[in-house]
Short mmCIF file of C-alpha atoms in Angstrom, two decimals:
data_model
loop_
_atom_site.label_atom_id
_atom_site.label_comp_id
_atom_site.label_asym_id
_atom_site.label_seq_id
_atom_site.Cartn_x
_atom_site.Cartn_y
_atom_site.Cartn_z
CA MET A 1 0.00 0.00 0.00
CA ALA A 2 2.61 2.53 -1.05
CA ASP A 3 -0.04 5.14 -1.76
CA THR A 4 -1.54 4.94 1.73
CA PRO A 5 -1.32 8.43 3.29
CA GLN A 6 0.82 8.41 6.40
CA PHE A 7 -0.04 10.37 9.52
CA THR A 8 3.06 12.05 10.89
CA GLU A 9 3.00 13.09 14.54
CA PHE A 10 3.29 16.85 14.71
CA GLN A 11 5.61 17.59 17.62
CA GLY A 12 5.86 21.32 17.17
CA ILE A 13 3.84 24.09 18.67
CA PRO A 14 1.59 25.72 17.45
CA LEU A 15 -0.79 22.96 16.50
CA ASP A 16 -0.76 20.65 13.52
CA PRO A 17 -2.15 22.72 10.60
CA ARG A 18 -4.63 19.91 9.94
CA THR A 19 -6.06 20.74 13.35
CA ASP A 20 -5.57 24.51 13.57
CA TYR A 21 -6.94 24.90 10.06
CA TYR A 22 -7.15 28.70 10.21
CA ARG A 23 -3.77 29.00 11.99
CA ILE A 24 -5.50 30.67 14.90
CA PHE A 25 -2.73 30.01 17.40
CA ASP A 26 0.28 30.72 15.21
CA ASP A 27 0.88 33.97 17.09
CA VAL A 28 1.65 32.27 20.42
CA ASP A 29 5.25 33.07 21.29
CA GLY A 30 7.63 34.10 24.05
CA ALA A 31 6.78 33.13 27.63
CA ASP A 32 3.33 31.91 26.62
CA LEU A 33 4.87 29.45 24.18
CA GLU A 34 7.28 28.25 26.88
CA TRP A 35 4.37 27.61 29.27
CA TRP A 36 2.58 25.67 26.52
CA LYS A 37 5.69 23.56 25.99
CA LYS A 38 5.92 22.89 29.73
CA ALA A 39 2.33 21.68 29.72
CA ARG A 40 2.98 19.41 26.75
CA ASP A 41 6.12 18.01 28.37
CA PHE A 42 4.14 17.24 31.52
CA CYS A 43 1.49 15.48 29.46
CA GLU A 44 4.10 13.23 27.87
CA PHE A 45 5.37 12.41 31.35
CA ALA A 46 1.86 11.65 32.68
CA ARG A 47 0.44 9.86 29.62
CA PRO A 48 1.50 6.26 30.47
CA SER A 49 -0.53 6.17 33.69
CA ILE A 50 -3.71 7.95 32.58
CA ASN A 51 -5.87 5.09 31.31
CA GLU A 52 -4.95 2.75 34.14
CA ALA A 53 -5.85 5.39 36.74
CA TRP A 54 -9.15 6.09 34.97
CA GLU A 55 -10.03 2.40 34.73
CA LYS A 56 -9.23 1.78 38.40
CA ALA A 57 -10.85 5.05 39.52
CA GLU A 58 -7.60 6.05 41.23
CA TYR A 59 -6.36 9.58 41.81
CA ASN A 60 -2.76 9.95 40.69
CA ILE A 61 -1.57 12.31 43.41
CA PRO A 62 2.12 11.90 42.42
CA GLY A 63 1.17 13.06 38.91
CA ALA A 64 -0.52 16.16 40.30
CA GLU A 65 2.51 16.84 42.47
CA GLU A 66 4.72 16.57 39.38
CA ALA A 67 2.56 19.18 37.65
CA ALA A 68 3.10 21.40 40.67
CA ARG A 69 6.87 20.91 40.55
CA ARG A 70 6.72 22.11 36.93
CA GLY A 71 4.87 25.25 38.02
CA LEU A 72 1.62 24.39 36.23
CA ILE A 73 -0.79 24.69 39.17
CA ARG A 74 -1.24 28.42 39.16
CA ASP A 75 -4.25 29.51 37.07
CA GLY A 76 -2.35 32.72 36.41
CA ILE A 77 -2.18 33.67 40.10
CA ASP A 78 0.87 35.70 41.10
CA ILE A 79 3.02 33.62 43.43
CA GLU A 80 6.01 35.18 45.14
CA GLY A 81 9.26 33.91 43.63
CA GLU A 82 7.53 32.27 40.66
CA PRO A 83 7.62 33.47 37.02
CA GLU A 84 4.63 35.37 35.66
CA MET A 85 1.88 33.34 34.03
CA SER A 86 -0.36 35.30 31.69
CA ILE A 87 -4.06 34.71 31.05
CA ARG A 88 -3.11 33.31 27.66
CA ALA A 89 -0.60 30.91 29.21
CA LYS A 90 -3.06 29.58 31.79
CA ARG A 91 -5.69 28.92 29.13
CA LEU A 92 -3.22 27.10 26.87
CA ILE A 93 -2.08 25.00 29.83
CA GLY A 94 -5.68 24.05 30.58
CA PHE A 95 -6.28 23.19 26.94
CA GLU A 96 -3.18 21.01 26.67
CA ILE A 97 -3.79 19.07 29.89
CA SER A 98 -7.46 18.52 28.91
CA ARG A 99 -6.23 17.19 25.59
CA LEU A 100 -4.46 14.53 27.64
CA ASP A 101 -7.11 13.80 30.26
CA ALA A 102 -10.17 15.57 31.64
CA SER A 103 -9.73 14.04 35.11
CA THR A 104 -6.23 15.50 35.43
CA ALA A 105 -7.40 18.85 34.08
CA THR A 106 -10.32 18.85 36.51
CA ALA A 107 -8.07 18.04 39.46
CA LEU A 108 -5.75 20.91 38.61
CA GLY A 109 -8.75 23.14 37.93
CA VAL A 110 -10.26 22.36 41.33
CA GLN A 111 -6.96 23.09 43.03
CA ALA A 112 -6.04 26.29 41.20
CA GLY A 113 -9.13 27.58 39.42
CA LEU A 114 -11.58 27.03 42.29
CA ALA A 115 -9.88 26.60 45.67
CA MET A 116 -6.86 28.84 45.08
CA GLN A 117 -8.83 31.43 43.13
CA SER A 118 -11.42 31.63 45.91
CA ILE A 119 -8.63 32.62 48.28
CA ASN A 120 -6.91 34.81 45.70
CA LEU A 121 -10.05 36.75 44.75
CA LEU A 122 -11.90 36.78 48.07
CA GLY A 123 -9.29 36.18 50.76
CA SER A 124 -7.29 38.54 52.96
CA GLU A 125 -3.63 39.27 52.34
CA GLU A 126 -2.77 37.05 55.31
CA GLN A 127 -4.81 34.16 53.88
CA LYS A 128 -3.19 34.56 50.47
CA LYS A 129 0.26 34.52 52.01
CA LYS A 130 -0.52 31.45 54.12
CA TYR A 131 -2.16 29.28 51.49
CA LEU A 132 -1.44 30.19 47.88
CA LYS A 133 2.19 29.19 47.53
CA PRO A 134 1.83 25.85 49.39
CA MET A 135 -1.26 25.11 47.30
CA SER A 136 0.60 25.87 44.07
CA LEU A 137 3.13 23.24 45.17
CA MET A 138 0.35 20.76 46.11
CA GLU A 139 1.67 20.77 49.66
CA ILE A 140 -1.87 21.76 50.59
CA ARG A 141 -4.63 20.17 48.50
CA GLY A 142 -7.78 22.26 48.37
CA ALA A 143 -11.45 21.73 47.56
CA PHE A 144 -14.26 24.12 46.59
CA ALA A 145 -17.58 23.25 48.22
CA LEU A 146 -20.59 25.04 46.75
CA THR A 147 -22.85 22.37 45.18
CA GLU A 148 -25.27 20.59 47.52
CA PRO A 149 -27.29 17.37 47.19
CA ASP A 150 -30.46 19.38 46.50
CA HIS A 151 -28.87 22.46 44.93
CA GLY A 152 -26.77 22.05 41.81
CA SER A 153 -27.91 24.38 39.06
CA ASP A 154 -29.77 26.48 41.66
CA SER A 155 -26.72 26.77 43.91
CA ILE A 156 -27.79 30.32 44.74
CA ALA A 157 -30.38 28.64 47.00
CA LEU A 158 -27.73 26.86 49.08
CA GLU A 159 -28.90 25.64 52.49
CA THR A 160 -25.59 25.08 54.28
CA SER A 161 -25.55 27.57 57.16
CA ALA A 162 -22.86 29.49 58.99
CA VAL A 163 -23.88 30.95 62.35
CA ARG A 164 -21.65 33.34 64.29
CA ASP A 165 -20.78 32.23 67.82
CA GLY A 166 -18.37 34.67 69.43
CA ASP A 167 -15.09 34.57 67.52
CA GLU A 168 -16.11 31.42 65.67
CA TRP A 169 -18.55 30.30 62.98
CA VAL A 170 -20.57 27.10 63.28
CA ILE A 171 -21.22 25.43 59.92
CA ASN A 172 -23.91 22.84 59.23
CA GLY A 173 -25.06 21.28 55.97
CA GLU A 174 -24.10 18.99 53.14
CA LYS A 175 -22.08 19.37 49.92
CA LYS A 176 -21.86 16.99 46.98
CA TRP A 177 -19.65 16.42 43.92
CA ILE A 178 -16.73 18.14 45.62
CA GLY A 179 -13.40 17.42 43.92
CA HIS A 180 -10.58 16.87 46.46
CA GLY A 181 -13.26 16.95 49.18
CA SER A 182 -12.20 13.60 50.63
CA VAL A 183 -8.51 13.51 49.70
CA GLY A 184 -7.40 17.06 50.42
CA HIS A 185 -6.31 19.17 53.34
CA ILE A 186 -8.67 22.17 53.26
CA THR A 187 -12.08 22.90 51.77
CA VAL A 188 -13.42 26.34 50.93
CA VAL A 189 -17.02 25.96 52.09
CA TYR A 190 -19.71 28.36 50.89
CA ALA A 191 -22.56 28.80 53.35
CA ARG A 192 -25.47 31.12 54.03
CA MET A 193 -24.95 33.46 56.96
CA GLU A 194 -27.61 34.74 59.34
CA ASP A 195 -28.14 37.91 57.30
CA GLY A 196 -29.03 35.78 54.28
CA ASN A 197 -25.84 36.55 52.38
CA VAL A 198 -23.24 34.02 51.31
CA GLY A 199 -19.93 33.59 53.10
CA ALA A 200 -16.87 31.44 52.37
CA PHE A 201 -14.85 29.63 55.02
CA ILE A 202 -11.59 27.67 54.99
CA VAL A 203 -12.27 24.35 56.74
CA ASP A 204 -9.63 21.74 57.59
CA GLN A 205 -10.73 18.35 56.32
CA ASP A 206 -9.48 16.56 59.42
CA GLN A 207 -11.38 18.64 61.94
CA GLU A 208 -14.27 17.44 64.06
CA GLY A 209 -17.63 17.42 62.32
CA TYR A 210 -16.26 17.24 58.78
CA ASP A 211 -17.24 13.89 57.25
CA ALA A 212 -16.45 13.22 53.59
CA GLU A 213 -17.18 10.08 51.60
CA THR A 214 -15.78 9.52 48.10
CA ILE A 215 -18.57 9.01 45.57
CA THR A 216 -18.22 5.67 43.80
CA GLY A 217 -19.81 4.17 40.69
CA LYS A 218 -18.89 7.04 38.37
CA ALA A 219 -18.75 6.35 34.64
CA ALA A 220 -16.88 9.58 33.89
CA LEU A 221 -14.02 11.60 35.40
CA ARG A 222 -12.95 8.44 37.17
CA GLY A 223 -9.42 9.76 37.68
CA ILE A 224 -10.41 12.37 40.28
CA PRO A 225 -12.26 11.57 43.53
CA GLN A 226 -15.35 13.65 44.28
CA ALA A 227 -16.98 13.70 47.68
CA HIS A 228 -20.28 13.89 49.48
CA ILE A 229 -19.52 16.02 52.54
CA LYS A 230 -21.52 16.31 55.74
CA LEU A 231 -20.78 19.25 58.04
CA ASN A 232 -22.03 18.79 61.56
CA ASN A 233 -21.36 21.75 63.88
CA VAL A 234 -17.99 22.42 62.26
CA ARG A 235 -16.35 25.33 64.07
CA VAL A 236 -13.96 27.70 62.32
CA SER A 237 -12.40 30.87 63.68
CA ASP A 238 -13.32 34.19 62.10
CA ASP A 239 -9.87 34.48 60.53
CA ARG A 240 -10.86 31.49 58.36
CA ARG A 241 -13.70 33.45 56.73
CA LEU A 242 -12.83 34.94 53.33
CA PRO A 243 -13.62 38.66 53.88
CA GLY A 244 -14.21 39.36 50.18
CA CYS A 245 -17.17 36.98 49.99
CA ARG A 246 -20.28 38.87 51.02
CA SER A 247 -22.84 37.69 48.43
CA PHE A 248 -23.39 35.11 45.74
CA ARG A 249 -22.21 37.71 43.22
CA ASP A 250 -18.74 37.44 44.76
CA THR A 251 -18.85 33.67 44.32
CA ALA A 252 -19.83 34.20 40.68
CA GLN A 253 -16.43 35.82 40.03
CA VAL A 254 -14.81 32.44 40.59
CA LEU A 255 -17.45 30.50 38.66
CA MET A 256 -17.26 32.67 35.52
CA ALA A 257 -13.54 32.02 35.20
CA THR A 258 -14.02 28.27 35.53
CA ARG A 259 -16.76 28.28 32.88
CA ILE A 260 -14.23 29.78 30.50
CA GLY A 261 -11.89 26.98 31.52
CA VAL A 262 -14.52 24.36 30.65
CA ALA A 263 -14.78 25.79 27.12
CA TRP A 264 -11.01 25.43 26.74
CA SER A 265 -11.18 21.89 28.18
CA ALA A 266 -13.87 20.93 25.67
CA PHE A 267 -11.58 22.27 22.95
CA GLY A 268 -8.75 20.07 24.23
CA LEU A 269 -10.86 16.90 24.31
CA ALA A 270 -12.24 17.61 20.84
CA VAL A 271 -8.77 18.14 19.38
CA ASP A 272 -7.47 14.87 20.76
CA CYS A 273 -10.50 12.93 19.49
CA TYR A 274 -10.19 14.48 16.04
CA GLU A 275 -6.45 13.87 15.78
CA LYS A 276 -6.74 10.30 17.04
CA ALA A 277 -9.53 9.60 14.50
CA LEU A 278 -7.53 11.14 11.64
CA LYS A 279 -4.48 9.07 12.53
CA TYR A 280 -6.48 5.86 12.86
CA ALA A 281 -8.38 6.40 9.59
CA SER A 282 -5.07 7.06 7.81
CA GLU A 283 -3.57 3.78 9.01
CA ARG A 284 -6.55 1.43 9.17
CA VAL A 285 -7.04 -0.66 6.02
CA GLN A 286 -10.49 -2.08 5.27
CA PHE A 287 -11.53 -3.83 2.06
CA GLY A 288 -8.04 -3.34 0.67
CA ARG A 289 -7.71 0.41 1.15
CA PRO A 290 -7.25 2.91 3.99
CA LEU A 291 -10.39 4.26 5.60
CA ILE A 292 -9.58 7.82 4.55
CA LYS A 293 -10.19 6.87 0.91
CA ASN A 294 -13.88 6.49 1.73
CA GLN A 295 -16.09 9.51 1.06
CA ILE A 296 -18.09 9.10 4.27
CA ILE A 297 -14.89 9.10 6.35
CA GLN A 298 -13.64 12.28 4.69
CA GLN A 299 -17.03 13.90 5.26
CA ARG A 300 -16.97 12.92 8.93
CA LEU A 301 -13.44 14.24 9.36
CA SER A 302 -14.51 17.49 7.74
CA ASP A 303 -17.49 17.69 10.08
CA MET A 304 -15.20 17.13 13.05
CA LEU A 305 -12.80 19.79 11.81
CA MET A 306 -15.70 22.26 11.55
CA ASP A 307 -16.45 21.74 15.23
CA VAL A 308 -12.79 21.88 16.23
CA THR A 309 -12.32 25.09 14.27
CA SER A 310 -15.41 26.69 15.79
CA LEU A 311 -14.08 25.78 19.24
CA ALA A 312 -10.72 27.33 18.40
CA LEU A 313 -12.37 30.54 17.23
CA TYR A 314 -14.60 30.72 20.30
CA CYS A 315 -11.64 30.19 22.63
CA LYS A 316 -9.44 32.70 20.85
CA ARG A 317 -12.14 35.39 21.01
CA LEU A 318 -12.84 34.53 24.66
CA LEU A 319 -9.14 35.01 25.30
CA GLU A 320 -9.12 38.44 23.68
CA LEU A 321 -12.11 39.53 25.76
CA GLU A 322 -10.64 38.07 28.94
CA GLU A 323 -7.30 39.79 28.35
CA ALA A 324 -9.12 43.08 27.75
CA GLY A 325 -11.12 42.64 30.96
CA THR A 326 -14.44 42.98 29.12
CA LEU A 327 -15.67 39.37 29.11
CA THR A 328 -19.20 38.99 30.48
CA GLU A 329 -20.89 36.13 32.29
CA GLN A 330 -23.24 35.72 29.33
CA GLN A 331 -20.39 35.43 26.83
CA ALA A 332 -18.72 32.81 29.03
CA ALA A 333 -22.02 30.90 29.23
CA LEU A 334 -22.41 30.83 25.44
CA ALA A 335 -18.87 29.51 25.02
CA LYS A 336 -19.33 26.84 27.68
CA VAL A 337 -22.54 25.40 26.25
CA HIS A 338 -21.33 25.56 22.64
CA GLY A 339 -17.98 24.04 23.55
CA THR A 340 -19.30 20.97 25.30
CA ARG A 341 -21.96 20.35 22.65
CA ALA A 342 -19.34 20.51 19.90
CA ALA A 343 -16.92 18.28 21.83
CA ARG A 344 -19.68 15.70 22.29
CA ARG A 345 -20.22 15.56 18.53
CA VAL A 346 -16.52 15.21 17.80
CA ALA A 347 -16.07 12.48 20.42
CA ALA A 348 -19.07 10.52 19.12
CA ASN A 349 -17.79 10.69 15.53
CA ALA A 350 -14.31 9.63 16.60
CA ARG A 351 -15.57 6.68 18.63
CA ASP A 352 -17.69 5.51 15.73
CA MET A 353 -14.83 5.87 13.26
CA PHE A 354 -12.70 3.52 15.38
CA GLY A 355 -15.34 0.81 15.08
CA GLY A 356 -15.19 -1.93 17.71
CA VAL A 357 -11.80 -0.87 19.08
CA GLY A 358 -13.27 2.55 19.80
CA ILE A 359 -14.44 1.31 23.19
CA LEU A 360 -10.91 0.38 24.28
CA LEU A 361 -9.28 2.81 26.69
CA GLU A 362 -5.96 2.44 24.88
CA ASN A 363 -7.39 4.53 22.06
CA ASP A 364 -8.44 7.34 24.45
CA VAL A 365 -11.60 8.43 22.63
CA MET A 366 -14.00 6.38 24.79
CA ARG A 367 -12.55 7.98 27.91
CA HIS A 368 -12.92 11.44 26.34
CA MET A 369 -16.46 10.61 25.21
CA ALA A 370 -17.46 9.66 28.77
CA ASP A 371 -15.65 12.58 30.38
CA VAL A 372 -17.17 15.21 28.10
CA GLU A 373 -20.56 14.27 29.57
CA THR A 374 -19.36 15.61 32.90
CA LEU A 375 -17.97 18.78 31.32
CA HIS A 376 -21.38 19.22 29.70
CA THR A 377 -22.96 19.28 33.18
CA TYR A 378 -20.55 20.81 35.70
CA GLU A 379 -19.94 24.52 36.19
CA GLY A 380 -23.51 25.06 35.04
CA THR A 381 -25.58 22.66 32.95
CA ASP A 382 -26.33 23.06 29.26
CA THR A 383 -29.85 24.26 30.13
CA MET A 384 -28.70 26.83 32.71
CA GLN A 385 -26.07 28.29 30.39
CA SER A 386 -28.65 28.52 27.61
CA LEU A 387 -31.06 30.32 29.94
CA ILE A 388 -28.34 32.80 30.95
CA VAL A 389 -27.79 33.57 27.27
CA GLY A 390 -31.52 33.56 26.57
CA LYS A 391 -32.18 36.18 29.22
CA SER A 392 -29.45 38.40 27.81
CA ILE A 393 -30.93 38.40 24.29
CA THR A 394 -34.63 38.56 25.23
CA GLY A 395 -34.55 40.56 28.44
CA VAL A 396 -36.78 37.92 30.04
CA GLY A 397 -35.64 35.49 32.73
CA ALA A 398 -36.99 31.96 32.33
CA PHE A 399 -35.14 30.15 35.12
CA THR A 400 -38.39 29.16 36.86
CA SER A 401 -41.81 28.30 35.46
#
């Protein structure tokens, strides 16, 4: 089969031109390019253990600690003594690690994008100094506890309470789907205070009254443990309250940034599925010729490229708006819902193109296909993001009937 097209691994950065069809990321250079390379180097280091950890539902803590040693757990937060990480760099890092594995990307996102950013955006200078650097090194693993068993999409209605008692706060309630909530050191717990507003509190996971159970039976994001947490008269001193959190609007600062991150993660998963499918179709011979000589395969690859390219354009424009400081919650919502829908289509096409072997973890696409279902739901479901956008274009809120 001398005329069989050969897929050559593209080791350079920016992306393979068959992926970045409009050369959208050709302008990445300087320190941002170096951060991207660091992320790719980490992914090559971590790749051999990914599928085994996912299959066994094990959290690869040493892998996360290696990412920390390479300076990747930052989410762009300024850390004393560490090199600057731009908004562009942090988004490219998130994209590249998601391209490897959504569980790993989620773990690092929980640590840096949720727990660390809660402290960075809402904490005191003393809290930032105490926690941020050790957390960037994974010496302190952190969780972000907002979602509750009965309040996911309507998290603004949270029932967990924080009652002032002298110089302490007494916290009661439950949280669910909390990454790092059972395998970490601290949890940033969001609770409703007596005045009805929302507060955030740094809770040690080993203190009395904090009971966390790892959720089992997951068919997606199996490489990161998520917890069901029960808080029974958990006492924290007032210096553990994040002073910048006074309402749910303050919490929304953290959530908007992570929704942008989900769009970039969806882009990463879609790229890997597309590239794996292109490589497989180039090498797989059926009925005496490679799959890519079939019209339907070329059409499917073109369809996948359309979605990948739309994701790239969305993410690049999001980046420009984020860098300019003008990005809105509604724009982030549109990107999140579009990104996960597009990634679902790409993953489904890739899995189908692999035929029977598409369900094998060794080919990665089945893992991505399962994991994108979680991306589609967390940080705001497809429906909630659509309603956020819908309200912005109609002027009418339709969140309740």
